[in-house]
N, CA and C of each residue as an Amber inpcrd file, in Angstrom:
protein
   567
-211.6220000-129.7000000 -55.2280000-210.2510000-129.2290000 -55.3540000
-209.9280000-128.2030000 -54.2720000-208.5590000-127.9300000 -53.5630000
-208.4290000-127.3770000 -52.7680000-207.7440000-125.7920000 -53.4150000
-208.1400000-125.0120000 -53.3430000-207.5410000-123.2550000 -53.9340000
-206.5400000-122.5620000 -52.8600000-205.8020000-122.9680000 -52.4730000
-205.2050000-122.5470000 -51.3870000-203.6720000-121.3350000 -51.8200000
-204.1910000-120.2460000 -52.7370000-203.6310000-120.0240000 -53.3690000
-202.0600000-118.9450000 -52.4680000-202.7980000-118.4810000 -51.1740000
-201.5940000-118.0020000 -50.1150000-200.4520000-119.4450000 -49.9000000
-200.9270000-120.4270000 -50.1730000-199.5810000-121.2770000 -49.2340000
-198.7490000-121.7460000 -50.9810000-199.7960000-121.5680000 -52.3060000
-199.0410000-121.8310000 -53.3110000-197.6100000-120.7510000 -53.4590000
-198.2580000-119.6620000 -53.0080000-197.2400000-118.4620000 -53.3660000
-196.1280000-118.8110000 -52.2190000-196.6620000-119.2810000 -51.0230000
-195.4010000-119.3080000 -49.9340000-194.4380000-119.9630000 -50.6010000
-194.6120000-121.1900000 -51.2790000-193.9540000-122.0530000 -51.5740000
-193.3470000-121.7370000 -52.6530000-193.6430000-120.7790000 -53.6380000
-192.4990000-119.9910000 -54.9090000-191.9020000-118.8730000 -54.3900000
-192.2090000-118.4760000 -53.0460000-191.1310000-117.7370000 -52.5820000
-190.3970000-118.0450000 -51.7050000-190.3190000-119.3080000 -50.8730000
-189.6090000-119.9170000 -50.2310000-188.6070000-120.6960000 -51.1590000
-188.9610000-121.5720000 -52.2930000-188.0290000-121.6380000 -53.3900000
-187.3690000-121.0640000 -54.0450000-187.6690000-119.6450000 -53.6110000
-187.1640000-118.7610000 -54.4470000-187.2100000-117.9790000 -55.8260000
-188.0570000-118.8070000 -56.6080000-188.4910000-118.7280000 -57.6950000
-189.2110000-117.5170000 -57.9750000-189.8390000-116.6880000 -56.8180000
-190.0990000-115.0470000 -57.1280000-188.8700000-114.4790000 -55.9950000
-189.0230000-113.3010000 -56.3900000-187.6100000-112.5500000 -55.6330000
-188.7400000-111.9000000 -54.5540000-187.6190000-111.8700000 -53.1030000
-188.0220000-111.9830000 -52.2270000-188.6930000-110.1250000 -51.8100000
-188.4900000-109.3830000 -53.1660000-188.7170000-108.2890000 -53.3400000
-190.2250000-107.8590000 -53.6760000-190.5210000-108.4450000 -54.0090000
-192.0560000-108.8120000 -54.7800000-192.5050000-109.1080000 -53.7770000
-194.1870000-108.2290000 -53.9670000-194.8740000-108.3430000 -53.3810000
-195.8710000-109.8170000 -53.0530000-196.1240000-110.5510000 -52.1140000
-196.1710000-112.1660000 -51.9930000-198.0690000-111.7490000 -52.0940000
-199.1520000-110.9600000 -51.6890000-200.2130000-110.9070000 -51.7990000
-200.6370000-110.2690000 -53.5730000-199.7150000-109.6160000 -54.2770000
-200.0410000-109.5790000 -55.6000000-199.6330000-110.9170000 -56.5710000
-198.9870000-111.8400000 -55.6640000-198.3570000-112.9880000 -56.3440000
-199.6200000-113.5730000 -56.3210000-199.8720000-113.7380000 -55.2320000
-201.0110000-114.2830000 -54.9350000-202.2000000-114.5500000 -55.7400000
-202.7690000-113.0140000 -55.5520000-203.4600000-112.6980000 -56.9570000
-203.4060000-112.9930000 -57.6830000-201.8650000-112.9960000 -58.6340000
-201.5410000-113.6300000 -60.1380000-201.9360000-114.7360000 -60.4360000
-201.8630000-115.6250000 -59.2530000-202.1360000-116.9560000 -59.5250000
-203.4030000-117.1050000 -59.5330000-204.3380000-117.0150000 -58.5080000
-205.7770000-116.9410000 -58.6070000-205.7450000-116.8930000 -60.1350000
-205.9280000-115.7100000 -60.4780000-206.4460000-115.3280000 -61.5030000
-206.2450000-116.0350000 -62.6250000-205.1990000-117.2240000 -62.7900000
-205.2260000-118.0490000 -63.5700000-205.2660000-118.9250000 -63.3050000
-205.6910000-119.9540000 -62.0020000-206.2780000-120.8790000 -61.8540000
-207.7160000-120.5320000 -61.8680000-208.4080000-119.8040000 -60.9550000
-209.8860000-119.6370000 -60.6580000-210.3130000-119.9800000 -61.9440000
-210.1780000-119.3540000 -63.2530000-211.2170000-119.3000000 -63.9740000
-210.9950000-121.5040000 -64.9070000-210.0000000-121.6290000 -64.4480000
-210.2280000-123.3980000 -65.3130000-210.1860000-124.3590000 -64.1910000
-210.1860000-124.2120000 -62.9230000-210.7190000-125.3180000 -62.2790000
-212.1180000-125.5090000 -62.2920000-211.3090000-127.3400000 -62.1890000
-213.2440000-127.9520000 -62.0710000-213.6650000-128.0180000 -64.0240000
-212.9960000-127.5860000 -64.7140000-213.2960000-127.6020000 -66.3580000
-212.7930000-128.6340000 -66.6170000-213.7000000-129.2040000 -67.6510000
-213.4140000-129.9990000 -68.5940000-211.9610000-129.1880000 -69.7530000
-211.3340000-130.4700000 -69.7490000-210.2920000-130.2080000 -70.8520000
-210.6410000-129.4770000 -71.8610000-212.1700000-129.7470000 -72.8750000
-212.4160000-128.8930000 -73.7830000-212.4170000-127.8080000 -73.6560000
-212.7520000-127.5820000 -72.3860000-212.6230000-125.7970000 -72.3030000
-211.6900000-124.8860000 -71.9260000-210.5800000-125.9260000 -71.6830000
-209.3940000-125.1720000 -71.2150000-208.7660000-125.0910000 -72.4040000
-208.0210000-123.6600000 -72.6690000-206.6860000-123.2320000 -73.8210000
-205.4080000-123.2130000 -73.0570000-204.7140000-124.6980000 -73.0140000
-203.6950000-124.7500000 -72.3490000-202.5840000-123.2740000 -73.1980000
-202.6880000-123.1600000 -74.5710000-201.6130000-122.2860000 -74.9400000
-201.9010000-121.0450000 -74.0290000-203.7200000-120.5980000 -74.0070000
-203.7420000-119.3020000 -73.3540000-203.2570000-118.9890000 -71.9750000
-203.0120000-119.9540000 -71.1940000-203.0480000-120.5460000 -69.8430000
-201.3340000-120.3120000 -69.7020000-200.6790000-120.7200000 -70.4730000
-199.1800000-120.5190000 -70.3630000-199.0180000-119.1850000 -70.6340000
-199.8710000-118.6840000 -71.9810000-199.3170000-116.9610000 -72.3840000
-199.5230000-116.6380000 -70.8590000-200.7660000-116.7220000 -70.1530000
-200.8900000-115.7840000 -68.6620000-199.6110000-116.4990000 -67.9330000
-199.2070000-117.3540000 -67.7400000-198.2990000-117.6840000 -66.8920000
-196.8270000-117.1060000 -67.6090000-196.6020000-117.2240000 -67.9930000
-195.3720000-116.1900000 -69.0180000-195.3440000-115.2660000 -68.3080000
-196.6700000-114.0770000 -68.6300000-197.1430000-112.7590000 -68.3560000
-196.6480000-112.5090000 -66.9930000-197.0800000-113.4410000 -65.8840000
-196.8090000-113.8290000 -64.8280000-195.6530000-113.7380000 -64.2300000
-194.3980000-114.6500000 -64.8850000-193.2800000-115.0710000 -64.8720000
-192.4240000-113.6190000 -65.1310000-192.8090000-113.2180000 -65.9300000
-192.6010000-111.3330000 -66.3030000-192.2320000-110.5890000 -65.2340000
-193.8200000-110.5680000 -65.2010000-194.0900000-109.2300000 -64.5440000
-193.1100000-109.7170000 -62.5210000-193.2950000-110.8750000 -62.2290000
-193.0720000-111.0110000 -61.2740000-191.1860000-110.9520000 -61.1480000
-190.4800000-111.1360000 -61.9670000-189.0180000-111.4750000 -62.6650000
-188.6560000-112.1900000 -62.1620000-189.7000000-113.5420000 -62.4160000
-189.1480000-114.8880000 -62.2030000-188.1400000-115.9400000 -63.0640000
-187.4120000-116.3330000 -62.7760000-186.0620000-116.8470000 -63.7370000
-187.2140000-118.6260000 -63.9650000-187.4200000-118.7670000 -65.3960000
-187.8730000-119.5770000 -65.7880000-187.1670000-121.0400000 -65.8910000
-187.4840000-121.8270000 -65.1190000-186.7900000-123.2880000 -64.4390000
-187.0730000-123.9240000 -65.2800000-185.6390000-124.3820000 -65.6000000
-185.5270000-125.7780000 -67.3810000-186.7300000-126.4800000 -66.8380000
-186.7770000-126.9640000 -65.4720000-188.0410000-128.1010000 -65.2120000
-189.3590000-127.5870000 -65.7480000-189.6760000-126.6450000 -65.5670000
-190.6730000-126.2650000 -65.8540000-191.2570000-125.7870000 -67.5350000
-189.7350000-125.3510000 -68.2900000-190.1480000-125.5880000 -69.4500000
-190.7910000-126.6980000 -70.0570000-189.9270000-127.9350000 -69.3530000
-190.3860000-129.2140000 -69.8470000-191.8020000-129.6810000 -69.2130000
-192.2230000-129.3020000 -68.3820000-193.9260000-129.6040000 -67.7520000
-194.4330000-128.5740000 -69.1560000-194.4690000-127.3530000 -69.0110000
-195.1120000-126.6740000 -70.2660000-194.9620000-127.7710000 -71.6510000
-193.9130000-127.7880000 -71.7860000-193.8700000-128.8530000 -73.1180000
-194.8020000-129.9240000 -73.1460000-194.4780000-130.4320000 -71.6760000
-195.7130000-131.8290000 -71.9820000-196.8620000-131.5200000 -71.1930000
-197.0800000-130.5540000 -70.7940000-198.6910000-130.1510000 -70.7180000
-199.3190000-130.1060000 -72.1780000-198.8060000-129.0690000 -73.0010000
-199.0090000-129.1290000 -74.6190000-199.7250000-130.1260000 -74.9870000
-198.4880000-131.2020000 -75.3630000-198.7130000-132.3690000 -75.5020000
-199.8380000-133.5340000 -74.8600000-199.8700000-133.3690000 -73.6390000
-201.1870000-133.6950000 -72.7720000-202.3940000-133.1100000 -73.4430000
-202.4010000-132.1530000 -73.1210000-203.5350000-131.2790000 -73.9110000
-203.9140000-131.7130000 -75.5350000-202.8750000-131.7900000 -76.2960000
-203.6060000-132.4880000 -77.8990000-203.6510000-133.7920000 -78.0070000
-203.3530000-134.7440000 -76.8660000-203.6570000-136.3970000 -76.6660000
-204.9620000-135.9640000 -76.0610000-205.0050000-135.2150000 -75.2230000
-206.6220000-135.3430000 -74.5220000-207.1990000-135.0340000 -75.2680000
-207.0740000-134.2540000 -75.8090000-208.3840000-133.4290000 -76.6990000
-208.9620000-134.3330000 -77.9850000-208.0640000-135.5290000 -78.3020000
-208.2290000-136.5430000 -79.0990000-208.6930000-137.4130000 -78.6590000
-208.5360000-137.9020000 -77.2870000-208.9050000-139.2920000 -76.7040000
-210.6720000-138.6320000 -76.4390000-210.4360000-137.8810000 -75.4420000
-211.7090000-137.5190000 -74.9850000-211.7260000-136.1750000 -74.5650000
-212.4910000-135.3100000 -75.2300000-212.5530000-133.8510000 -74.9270000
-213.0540000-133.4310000 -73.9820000-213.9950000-134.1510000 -73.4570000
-214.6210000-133.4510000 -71.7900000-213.8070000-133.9670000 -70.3560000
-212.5660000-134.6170000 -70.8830000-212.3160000-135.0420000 -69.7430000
-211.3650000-133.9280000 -68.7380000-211.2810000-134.1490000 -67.4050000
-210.7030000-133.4200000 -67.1390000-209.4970000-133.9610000 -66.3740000
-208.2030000-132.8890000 -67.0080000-206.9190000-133.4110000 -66.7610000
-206.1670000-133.1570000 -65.6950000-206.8650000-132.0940000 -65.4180000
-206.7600000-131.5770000 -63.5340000-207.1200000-132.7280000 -62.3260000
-208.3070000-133.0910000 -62.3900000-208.6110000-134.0410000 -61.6320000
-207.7520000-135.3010000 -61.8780000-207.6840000-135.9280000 -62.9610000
-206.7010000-137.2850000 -63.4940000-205.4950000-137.4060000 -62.4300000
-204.9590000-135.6610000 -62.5740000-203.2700000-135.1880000 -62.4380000
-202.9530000-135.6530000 -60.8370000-204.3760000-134.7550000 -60.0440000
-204.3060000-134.5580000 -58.8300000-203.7030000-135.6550000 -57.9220000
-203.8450000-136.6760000 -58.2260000-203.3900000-138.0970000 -57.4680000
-201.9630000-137.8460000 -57.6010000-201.4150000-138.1300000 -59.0980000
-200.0620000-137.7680000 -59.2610000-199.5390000-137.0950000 -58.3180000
-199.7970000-135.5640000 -58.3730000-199.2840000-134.5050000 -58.0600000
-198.9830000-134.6650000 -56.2920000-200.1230000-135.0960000 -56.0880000
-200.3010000-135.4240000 -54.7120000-199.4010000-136.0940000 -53.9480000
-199.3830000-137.3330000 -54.5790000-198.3930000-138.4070000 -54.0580000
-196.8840000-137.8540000 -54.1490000-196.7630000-137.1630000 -55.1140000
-194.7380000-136.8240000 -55.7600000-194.8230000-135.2190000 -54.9990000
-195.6580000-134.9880000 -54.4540000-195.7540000-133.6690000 -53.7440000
-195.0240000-134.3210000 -52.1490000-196.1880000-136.0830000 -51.5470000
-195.7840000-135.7500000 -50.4730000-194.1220000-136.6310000 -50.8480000
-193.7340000-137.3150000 -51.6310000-193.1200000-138.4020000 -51.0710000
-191.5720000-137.3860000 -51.5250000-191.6280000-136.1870000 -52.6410000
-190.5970000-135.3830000 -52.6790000-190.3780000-134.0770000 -51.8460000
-191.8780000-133.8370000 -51.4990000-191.3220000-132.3950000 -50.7500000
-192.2910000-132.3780000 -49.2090000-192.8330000-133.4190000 -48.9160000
-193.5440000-133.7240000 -47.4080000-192.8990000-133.5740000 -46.5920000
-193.1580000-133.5830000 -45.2750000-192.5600000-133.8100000 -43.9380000
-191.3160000-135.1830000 -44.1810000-191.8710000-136.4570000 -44.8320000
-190.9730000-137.2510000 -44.2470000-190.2720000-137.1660000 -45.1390000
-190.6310000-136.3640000 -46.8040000-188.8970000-136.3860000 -47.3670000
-188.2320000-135.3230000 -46.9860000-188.6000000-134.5520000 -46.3560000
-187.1770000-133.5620000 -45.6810000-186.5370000-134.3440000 -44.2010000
-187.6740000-135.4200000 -43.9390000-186.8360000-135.9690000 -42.9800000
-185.4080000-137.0680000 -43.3010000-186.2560000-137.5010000 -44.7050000
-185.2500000-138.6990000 -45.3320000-184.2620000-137.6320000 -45.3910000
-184.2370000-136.4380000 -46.4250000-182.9230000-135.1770000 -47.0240000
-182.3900000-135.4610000 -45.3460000-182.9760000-135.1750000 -44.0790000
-181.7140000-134.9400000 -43.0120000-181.3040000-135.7320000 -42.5790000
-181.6240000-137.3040000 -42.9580000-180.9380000-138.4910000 -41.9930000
-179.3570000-138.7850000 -43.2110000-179.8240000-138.6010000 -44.1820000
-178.9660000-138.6130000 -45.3440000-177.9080000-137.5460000 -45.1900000
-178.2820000-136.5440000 -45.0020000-177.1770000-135.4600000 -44.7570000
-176.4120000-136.2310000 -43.5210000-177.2120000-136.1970000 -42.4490000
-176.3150000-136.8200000 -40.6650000-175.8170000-138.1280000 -40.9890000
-175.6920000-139.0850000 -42.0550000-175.2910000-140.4560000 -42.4360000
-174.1100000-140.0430000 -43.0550000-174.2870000-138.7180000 -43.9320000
-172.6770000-138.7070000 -44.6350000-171.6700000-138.1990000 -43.6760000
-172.0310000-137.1320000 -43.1030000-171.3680000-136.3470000 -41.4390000
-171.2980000-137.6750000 -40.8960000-171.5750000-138.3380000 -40.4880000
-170.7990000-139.6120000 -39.2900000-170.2110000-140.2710000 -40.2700000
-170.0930000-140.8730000 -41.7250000-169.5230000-141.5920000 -42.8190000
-168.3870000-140.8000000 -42.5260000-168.6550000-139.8740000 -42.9410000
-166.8080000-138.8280000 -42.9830000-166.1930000-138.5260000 -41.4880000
-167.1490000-138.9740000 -40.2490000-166.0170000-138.6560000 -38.9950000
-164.9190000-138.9660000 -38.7420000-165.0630000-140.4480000 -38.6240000
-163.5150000-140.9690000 -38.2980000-162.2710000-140.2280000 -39.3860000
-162.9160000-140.1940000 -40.6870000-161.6490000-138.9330000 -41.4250000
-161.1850000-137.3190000 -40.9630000-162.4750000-136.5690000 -40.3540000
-161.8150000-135.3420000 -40.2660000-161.5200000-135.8800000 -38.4620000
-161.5880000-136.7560000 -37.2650000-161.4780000-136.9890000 -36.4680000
-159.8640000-137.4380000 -36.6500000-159.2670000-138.3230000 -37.8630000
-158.1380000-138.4630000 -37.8640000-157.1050000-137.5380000 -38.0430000
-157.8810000-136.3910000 -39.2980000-157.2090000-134.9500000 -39.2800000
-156.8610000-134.5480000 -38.5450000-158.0130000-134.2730000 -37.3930000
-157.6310000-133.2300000 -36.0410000-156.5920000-133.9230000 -35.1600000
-156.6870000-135.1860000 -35.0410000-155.7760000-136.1330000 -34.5760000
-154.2220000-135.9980000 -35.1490000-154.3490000-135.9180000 -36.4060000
-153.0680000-135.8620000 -36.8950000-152.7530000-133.9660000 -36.7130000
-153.1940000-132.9030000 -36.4040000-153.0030000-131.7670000 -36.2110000
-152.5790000-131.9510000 -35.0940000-153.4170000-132.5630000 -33.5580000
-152.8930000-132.1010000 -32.8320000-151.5350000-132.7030000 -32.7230000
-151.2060000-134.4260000 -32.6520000-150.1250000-134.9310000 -33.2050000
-148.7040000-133.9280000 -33.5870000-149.0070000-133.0820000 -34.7700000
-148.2480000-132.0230000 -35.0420000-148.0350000-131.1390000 -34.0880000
-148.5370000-130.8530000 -33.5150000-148.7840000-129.1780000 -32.6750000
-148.0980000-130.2760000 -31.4140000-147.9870000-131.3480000 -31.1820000
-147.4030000-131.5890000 -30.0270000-145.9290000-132.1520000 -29.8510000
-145.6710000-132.3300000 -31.4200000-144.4620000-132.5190000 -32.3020000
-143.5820000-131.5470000 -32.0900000-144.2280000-130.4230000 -31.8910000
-143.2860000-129.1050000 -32.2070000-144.1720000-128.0800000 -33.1230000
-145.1580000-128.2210000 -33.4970000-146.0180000-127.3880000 -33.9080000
-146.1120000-127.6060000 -35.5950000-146.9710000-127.1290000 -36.5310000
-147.3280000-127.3490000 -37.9710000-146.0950000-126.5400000 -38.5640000
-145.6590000-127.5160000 -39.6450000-144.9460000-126.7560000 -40.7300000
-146.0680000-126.4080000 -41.5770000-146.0070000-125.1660000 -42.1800000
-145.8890000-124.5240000 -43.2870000-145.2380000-124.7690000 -44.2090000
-145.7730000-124.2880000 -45.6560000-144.6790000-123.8180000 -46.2050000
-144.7330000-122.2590000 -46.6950000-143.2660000-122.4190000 -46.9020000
-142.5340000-121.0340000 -46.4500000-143.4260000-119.4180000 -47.1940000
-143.8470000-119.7050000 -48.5450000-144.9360000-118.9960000 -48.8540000
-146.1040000-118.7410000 -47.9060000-146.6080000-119.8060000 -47.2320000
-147.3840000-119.5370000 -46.4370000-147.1250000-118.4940000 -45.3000000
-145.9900000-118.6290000 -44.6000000-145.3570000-118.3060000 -43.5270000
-145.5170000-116.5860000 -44.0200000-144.9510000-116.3610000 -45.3270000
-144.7930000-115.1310000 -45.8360000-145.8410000-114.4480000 -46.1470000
-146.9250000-114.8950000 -46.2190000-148.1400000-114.5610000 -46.7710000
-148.7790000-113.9920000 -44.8190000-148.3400000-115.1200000 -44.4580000
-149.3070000-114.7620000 -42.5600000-148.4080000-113.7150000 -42.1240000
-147.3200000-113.7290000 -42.3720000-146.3490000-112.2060000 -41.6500000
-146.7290000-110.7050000 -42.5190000-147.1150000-110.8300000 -43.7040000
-147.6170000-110.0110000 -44.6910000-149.0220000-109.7930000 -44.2220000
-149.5390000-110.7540000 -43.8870000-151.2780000-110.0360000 -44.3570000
-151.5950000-109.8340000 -42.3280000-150.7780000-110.6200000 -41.7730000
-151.0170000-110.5710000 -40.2750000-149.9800000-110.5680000 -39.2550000
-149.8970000-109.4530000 -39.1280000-148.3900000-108.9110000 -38.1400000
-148.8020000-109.9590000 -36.7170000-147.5900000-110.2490000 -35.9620000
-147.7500000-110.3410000 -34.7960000-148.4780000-109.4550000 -33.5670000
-149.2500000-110.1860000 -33.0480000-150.3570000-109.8310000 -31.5200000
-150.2040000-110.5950000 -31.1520000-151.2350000-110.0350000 -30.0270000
-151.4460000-111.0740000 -29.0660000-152.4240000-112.4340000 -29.6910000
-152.9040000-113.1520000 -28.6920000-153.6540000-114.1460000 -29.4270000
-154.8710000-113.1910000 -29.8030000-156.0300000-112.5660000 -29.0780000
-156.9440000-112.3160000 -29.5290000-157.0670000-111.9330000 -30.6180000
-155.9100000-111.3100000 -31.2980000-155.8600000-110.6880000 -32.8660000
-155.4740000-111.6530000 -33.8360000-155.4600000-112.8010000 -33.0850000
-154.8280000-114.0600000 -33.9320000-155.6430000-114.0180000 -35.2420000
-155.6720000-114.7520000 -36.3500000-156.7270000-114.9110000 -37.1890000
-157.2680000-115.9720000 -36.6690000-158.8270000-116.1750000 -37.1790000
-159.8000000-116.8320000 -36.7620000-159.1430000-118.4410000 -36.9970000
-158.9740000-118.4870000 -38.1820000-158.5850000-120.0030000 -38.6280000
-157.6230000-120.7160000 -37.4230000-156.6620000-119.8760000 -37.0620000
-155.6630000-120.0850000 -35.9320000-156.1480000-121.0980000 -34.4160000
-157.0600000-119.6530000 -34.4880000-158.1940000-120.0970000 -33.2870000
-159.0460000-121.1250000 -33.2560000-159.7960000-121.9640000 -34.4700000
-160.4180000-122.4780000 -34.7090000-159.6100000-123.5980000 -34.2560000
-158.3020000-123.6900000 -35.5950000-157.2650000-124.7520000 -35.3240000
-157.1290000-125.3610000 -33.9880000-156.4410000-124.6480000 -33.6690000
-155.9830000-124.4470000 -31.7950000-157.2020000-125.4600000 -31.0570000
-158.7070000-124.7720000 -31.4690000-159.2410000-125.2950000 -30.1270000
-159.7790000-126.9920000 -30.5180000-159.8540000-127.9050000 -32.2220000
-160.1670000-128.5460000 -32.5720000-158.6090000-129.4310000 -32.1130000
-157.5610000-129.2600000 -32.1220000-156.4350000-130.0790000 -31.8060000
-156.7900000-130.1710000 -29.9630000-156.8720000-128.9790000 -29.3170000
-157.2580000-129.2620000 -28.1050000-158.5970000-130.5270000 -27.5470000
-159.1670000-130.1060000 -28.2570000-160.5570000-131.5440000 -28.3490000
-160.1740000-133.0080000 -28.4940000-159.4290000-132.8920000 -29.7430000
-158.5190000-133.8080000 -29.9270000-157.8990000-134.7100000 -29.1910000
-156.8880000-133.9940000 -28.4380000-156.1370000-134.2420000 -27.4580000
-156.8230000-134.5710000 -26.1480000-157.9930000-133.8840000 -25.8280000
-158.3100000-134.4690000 -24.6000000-159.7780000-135.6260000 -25.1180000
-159.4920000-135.8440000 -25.9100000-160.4970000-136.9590000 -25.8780000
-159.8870000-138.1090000 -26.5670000-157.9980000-138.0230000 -26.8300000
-157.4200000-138.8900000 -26.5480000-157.1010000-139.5770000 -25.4820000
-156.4560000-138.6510000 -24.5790000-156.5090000-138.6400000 -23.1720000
-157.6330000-139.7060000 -22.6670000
């Protein structure tokens, strides 16, 4: 079995799941200290209930916000635990798991499923171009019309919250506007 208990903690504080306030080498520790002593054991000798009280303790002291998912692994660890202990008491459920864990480790949180998460993200961004491409199209369209109506609340709200300047004091959105209709336009052109 591999104990690699610095990159376990990276990974509950990169999730977030301990606050980024907490110390990451006493996390560390925490965990050791309740794995070290039941790896490599046979099921009989593990007290899954005692094993959760320390992880609780854990969850505590560290003020970790306890993840519905994880209630439900506790639940059916339980449950694991009084099927094993019936089927066969020396077996061990750590080793069984490890394949599992392994495989739904790489194929949900590996290299290539954060690669799948970004081709999926860049598939919906080009799915939706030609729409906000028609937007800006239809902005600049406007702005070459004679410029965007408002409405008149609006108008009252930008003379209220933003007096006339020059452009640099423009509001940002303005600016933004402005230079996405310009793009627009010359890559109608």
């Amino acid at each position: 079995l591999q104990a690699d208990y610095t990159r376990v903690a990276e990974v509950h504080f990169r999730a977030g799941y301990v606050p980024a306030h907490k110390d990451k080498a006493a996390f560390t520790q925490a965990i050791r200290a309740i794995a070290e002593p039941i790896l490599g054991l046979p099921l009989a000798e593990i007290s899954l209930a005692k094993l959760l009280g320390l992880m609780f303790q854990v969850t505590e002291r560290f003020e970790m916000d306890t993840q519905p998912q994880l209630w439900r692994l506790q639940k059916t660890m339980l449950v694991s635990e009084g099927v094993g202990r019936k089927l066969d008491p020396t077996i061990n459920m750590w080793e069984l798991a490890r394949p599992l864990v392994e495989d739904w480790m790489r194929e949900n949180r590996g290299p290539l499923a954060r690669a799948k998460e970004s081709a999926e993200t860049a598939r919906e961004l080009i799915e939706r171009a030609p729409l906000i491409l028609k937007g800006l199209e239809q902005a600049a369209g406007d702005l070459a019309e004679g410029g965007v109506r408002l409405h008149p609340d609006t108008l009252e709200a930008l003379r209220r919250d933003q007096p006339p300047h020059p452009p640099a004091q423009w509001p940002l959105w303005l600016a933004v506007l402005m230079l996405a209709a310009a793009v627009v336009v010359l890559a109608v052109d």
